[in-house]
mmCIF file of C-alpha atoms (C1' of nucleotides) in Angstrom:
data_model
loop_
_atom_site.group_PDB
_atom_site.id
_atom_site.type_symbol
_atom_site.label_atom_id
_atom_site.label_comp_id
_atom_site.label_asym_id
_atom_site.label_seq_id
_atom_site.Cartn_x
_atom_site.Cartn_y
_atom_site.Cartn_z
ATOM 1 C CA UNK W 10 -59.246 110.927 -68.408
ATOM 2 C CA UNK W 11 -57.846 114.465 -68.379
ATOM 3 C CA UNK W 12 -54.464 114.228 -66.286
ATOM 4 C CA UNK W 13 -52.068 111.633 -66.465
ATOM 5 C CA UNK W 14 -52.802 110.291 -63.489
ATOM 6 C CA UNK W 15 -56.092 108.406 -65.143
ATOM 7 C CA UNK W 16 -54.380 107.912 -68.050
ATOM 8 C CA UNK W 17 -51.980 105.586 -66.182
ATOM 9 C CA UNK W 18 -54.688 104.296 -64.282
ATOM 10 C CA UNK W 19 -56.545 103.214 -67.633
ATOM 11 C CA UNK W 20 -53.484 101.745 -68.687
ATOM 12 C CA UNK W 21 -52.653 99.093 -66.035
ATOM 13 C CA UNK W 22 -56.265 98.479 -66.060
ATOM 14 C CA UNK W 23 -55.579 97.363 -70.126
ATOM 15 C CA UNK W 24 -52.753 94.766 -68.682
ATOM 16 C CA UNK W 25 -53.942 91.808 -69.295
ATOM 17 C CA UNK W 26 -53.875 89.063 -66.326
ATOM 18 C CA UNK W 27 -50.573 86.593 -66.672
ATOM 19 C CA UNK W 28 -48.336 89.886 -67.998
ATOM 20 C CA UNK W 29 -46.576 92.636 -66.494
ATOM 21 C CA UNK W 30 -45.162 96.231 -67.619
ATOM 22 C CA UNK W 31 -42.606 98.560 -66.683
ATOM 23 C CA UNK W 32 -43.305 101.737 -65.615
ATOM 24 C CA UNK W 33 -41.301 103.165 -68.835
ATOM 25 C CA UNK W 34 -43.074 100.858 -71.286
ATOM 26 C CA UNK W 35 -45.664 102.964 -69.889
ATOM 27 C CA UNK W 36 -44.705 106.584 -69.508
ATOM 28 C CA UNK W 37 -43.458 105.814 -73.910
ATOM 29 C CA UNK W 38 -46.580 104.310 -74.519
ATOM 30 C CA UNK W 39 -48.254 107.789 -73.065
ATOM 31 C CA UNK W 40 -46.431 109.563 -75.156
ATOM 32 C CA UNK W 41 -43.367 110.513 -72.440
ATOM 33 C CA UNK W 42 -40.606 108.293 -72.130
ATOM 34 C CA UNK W 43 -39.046 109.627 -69.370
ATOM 35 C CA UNK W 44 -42.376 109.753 -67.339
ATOM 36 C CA UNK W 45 -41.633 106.718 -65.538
ATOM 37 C CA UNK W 46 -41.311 108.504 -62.147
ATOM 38 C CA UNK W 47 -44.935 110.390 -62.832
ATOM 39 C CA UNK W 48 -46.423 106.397 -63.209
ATOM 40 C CA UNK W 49 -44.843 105.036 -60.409
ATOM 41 C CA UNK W 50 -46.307 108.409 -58.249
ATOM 42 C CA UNK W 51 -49.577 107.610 -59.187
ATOM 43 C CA UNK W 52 -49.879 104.313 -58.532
ATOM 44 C CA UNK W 53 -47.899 105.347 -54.954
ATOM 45 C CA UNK W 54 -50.900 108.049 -54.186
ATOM 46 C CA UNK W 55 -53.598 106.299 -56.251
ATOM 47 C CA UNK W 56 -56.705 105.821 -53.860
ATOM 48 C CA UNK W 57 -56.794 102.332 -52.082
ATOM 49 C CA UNK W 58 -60.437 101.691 -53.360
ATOM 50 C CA UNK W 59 -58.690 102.165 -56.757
ATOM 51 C CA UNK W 60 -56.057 100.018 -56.336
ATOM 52 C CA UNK W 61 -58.670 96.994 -56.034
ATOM 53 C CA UNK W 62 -59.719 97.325 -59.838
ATOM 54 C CA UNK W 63 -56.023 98.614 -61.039
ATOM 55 C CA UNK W 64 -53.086 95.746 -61.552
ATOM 56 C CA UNK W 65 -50.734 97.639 -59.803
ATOM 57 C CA UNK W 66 -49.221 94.604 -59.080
ATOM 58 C CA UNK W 67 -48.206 93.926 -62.641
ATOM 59 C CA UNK W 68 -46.448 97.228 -63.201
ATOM 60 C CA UNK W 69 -42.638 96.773 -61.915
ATOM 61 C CA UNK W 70 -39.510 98.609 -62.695
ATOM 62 C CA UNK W 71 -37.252 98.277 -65.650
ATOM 63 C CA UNK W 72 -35.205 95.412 -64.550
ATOM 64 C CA UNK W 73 -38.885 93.312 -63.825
ATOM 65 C CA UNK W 74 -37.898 93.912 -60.284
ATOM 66 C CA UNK W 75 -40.392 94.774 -58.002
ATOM 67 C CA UNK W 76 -39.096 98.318 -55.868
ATOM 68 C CA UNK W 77 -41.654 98.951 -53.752
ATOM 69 C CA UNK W 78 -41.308 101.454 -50.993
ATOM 70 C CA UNK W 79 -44.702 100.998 -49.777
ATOM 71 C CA UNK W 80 -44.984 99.499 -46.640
ATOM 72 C CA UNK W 81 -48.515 98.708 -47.103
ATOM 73 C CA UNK W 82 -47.877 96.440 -49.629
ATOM 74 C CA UNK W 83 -44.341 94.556 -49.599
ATOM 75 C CA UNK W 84 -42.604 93.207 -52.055
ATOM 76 C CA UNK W 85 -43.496 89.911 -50.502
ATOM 77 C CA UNK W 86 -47.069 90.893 -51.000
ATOM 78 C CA UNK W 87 -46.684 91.839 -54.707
ATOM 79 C CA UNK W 88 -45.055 88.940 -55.584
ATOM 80 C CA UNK W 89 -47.842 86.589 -53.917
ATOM 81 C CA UNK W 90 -50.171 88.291 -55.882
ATOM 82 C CA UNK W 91 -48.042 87.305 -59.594
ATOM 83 C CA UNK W 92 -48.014 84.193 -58.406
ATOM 84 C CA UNK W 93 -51.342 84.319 -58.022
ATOM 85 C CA UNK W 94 -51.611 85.202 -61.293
ATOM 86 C CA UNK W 95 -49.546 82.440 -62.728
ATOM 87 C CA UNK W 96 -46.472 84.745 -62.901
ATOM 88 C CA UNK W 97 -43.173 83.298 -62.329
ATOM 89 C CA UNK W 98 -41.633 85.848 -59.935
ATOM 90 C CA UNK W 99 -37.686 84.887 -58.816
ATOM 91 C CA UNK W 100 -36.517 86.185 -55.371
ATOM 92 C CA UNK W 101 -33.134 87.278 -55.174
ATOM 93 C CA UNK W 102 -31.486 88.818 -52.169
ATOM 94 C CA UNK W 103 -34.194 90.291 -50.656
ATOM 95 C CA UNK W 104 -35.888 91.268 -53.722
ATOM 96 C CA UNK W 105 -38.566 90.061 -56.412
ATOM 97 C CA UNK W 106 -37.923 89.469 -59.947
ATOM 98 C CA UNK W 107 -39.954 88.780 -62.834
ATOM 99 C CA UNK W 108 -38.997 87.327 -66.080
ATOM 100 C CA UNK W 109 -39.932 90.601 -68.752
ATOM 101 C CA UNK W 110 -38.497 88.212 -71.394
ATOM 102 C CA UNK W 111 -41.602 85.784 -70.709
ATOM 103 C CA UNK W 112 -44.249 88.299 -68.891
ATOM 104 C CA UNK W 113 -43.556 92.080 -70.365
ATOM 105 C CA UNK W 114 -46.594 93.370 -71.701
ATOM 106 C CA UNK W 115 -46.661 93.483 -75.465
ATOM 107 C CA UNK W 116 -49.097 96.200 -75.505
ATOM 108 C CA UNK W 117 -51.593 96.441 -78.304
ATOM 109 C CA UNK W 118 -48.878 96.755 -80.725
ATOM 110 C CA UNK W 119 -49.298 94.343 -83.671
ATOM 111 C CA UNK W 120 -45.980 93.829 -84.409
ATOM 112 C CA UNK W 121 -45.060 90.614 -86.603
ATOM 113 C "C1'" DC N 6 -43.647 130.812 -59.777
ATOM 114 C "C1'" DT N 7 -40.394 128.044 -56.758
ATOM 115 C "C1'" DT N 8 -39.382 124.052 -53.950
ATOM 116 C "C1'" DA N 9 -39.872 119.294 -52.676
ATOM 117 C "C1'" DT N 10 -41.109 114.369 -53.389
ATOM 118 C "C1'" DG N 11 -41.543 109.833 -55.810
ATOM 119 C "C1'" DA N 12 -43.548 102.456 -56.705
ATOM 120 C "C1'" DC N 13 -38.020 105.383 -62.396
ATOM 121 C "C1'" DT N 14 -34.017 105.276 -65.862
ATOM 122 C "C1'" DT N 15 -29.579 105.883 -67.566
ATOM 123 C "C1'" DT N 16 -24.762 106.869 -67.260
ATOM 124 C "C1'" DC N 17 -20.185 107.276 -65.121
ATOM 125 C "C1'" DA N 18 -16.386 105.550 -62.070
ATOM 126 C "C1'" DC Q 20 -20.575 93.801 -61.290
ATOM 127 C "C1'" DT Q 21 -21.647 97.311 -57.645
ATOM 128 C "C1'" DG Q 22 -22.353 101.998 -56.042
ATOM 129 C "C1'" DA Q 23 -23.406 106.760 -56.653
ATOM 130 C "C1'" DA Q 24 -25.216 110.780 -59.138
ATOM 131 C "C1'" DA Q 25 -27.919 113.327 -62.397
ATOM 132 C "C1'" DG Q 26 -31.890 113.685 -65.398
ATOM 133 C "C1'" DC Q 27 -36.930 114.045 -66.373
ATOM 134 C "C1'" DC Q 28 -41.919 114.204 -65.706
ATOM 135 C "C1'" DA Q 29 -46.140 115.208 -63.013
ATOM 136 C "C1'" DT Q 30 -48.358 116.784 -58.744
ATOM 137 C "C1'" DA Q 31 -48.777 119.030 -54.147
ATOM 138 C "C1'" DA Q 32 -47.868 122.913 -51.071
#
DNA sequence: CTTATGACTTTCA
DNA sequence: CTGAAAGCCATAA
């Protein structure tokens, strides 16, 4: 792990099954809050072989919507997969919500 | 070093 | 609430 790029690999691979994160949560929780755009490029140019061990699935944007541009994998697609993994996902107008409330990723924080 | 792109976020009208 | 614009970070060329 040298560049960010593995960093945020490492780090979706830490999300545990049944949760999801933001790409924010993320970029803060490397240290760089407004990073979010580096986490969502790496996921976006990530290898495919990669992608098969990596939850990219559970990392969505802010508002738990999922704002996929890649045509290889949908938003349709994503949101099979949470349901797959017992994730409530809500579509709405074309798009794919998830409840953050109920499914954001905690993170290792021990907070009370 | 400069320019361009991106699966983001926040703010203003 | 909806739409548009700017900001910020990392990487590639």
């Amino acid at each position: 792990m040298k560049n960010f790029y593995d960093r945020i690999i490492a780090r979706v691979k830490r999300i545990p099954e049944g949760k999801v994160a933001t790409y924010g949560q993320i970029a803060v929780m490397e240290g760089s809050p407004r990073s979010a755009r580096a986490v969502g490029w790496a996921l976006h140019q990530m290898n495919p072989a990669l992608a098969r061990q990596v939850p990219w699935w559970r990392v969505i944007n802010r508002e738990g919507r999922i704002s996929t541009t890649c045509q290889e994998h949908t938003g349709a697609e994503q949101a099979a997969i949470l349901k797959k993994e017992e994730i409530q996902v809500e579509y709405r107008d074309g798009n794919y919500y998830v409840d953050l409330k109920r499914y954001l990723w905690r993170g290792d924080f021990s907070s009370s």
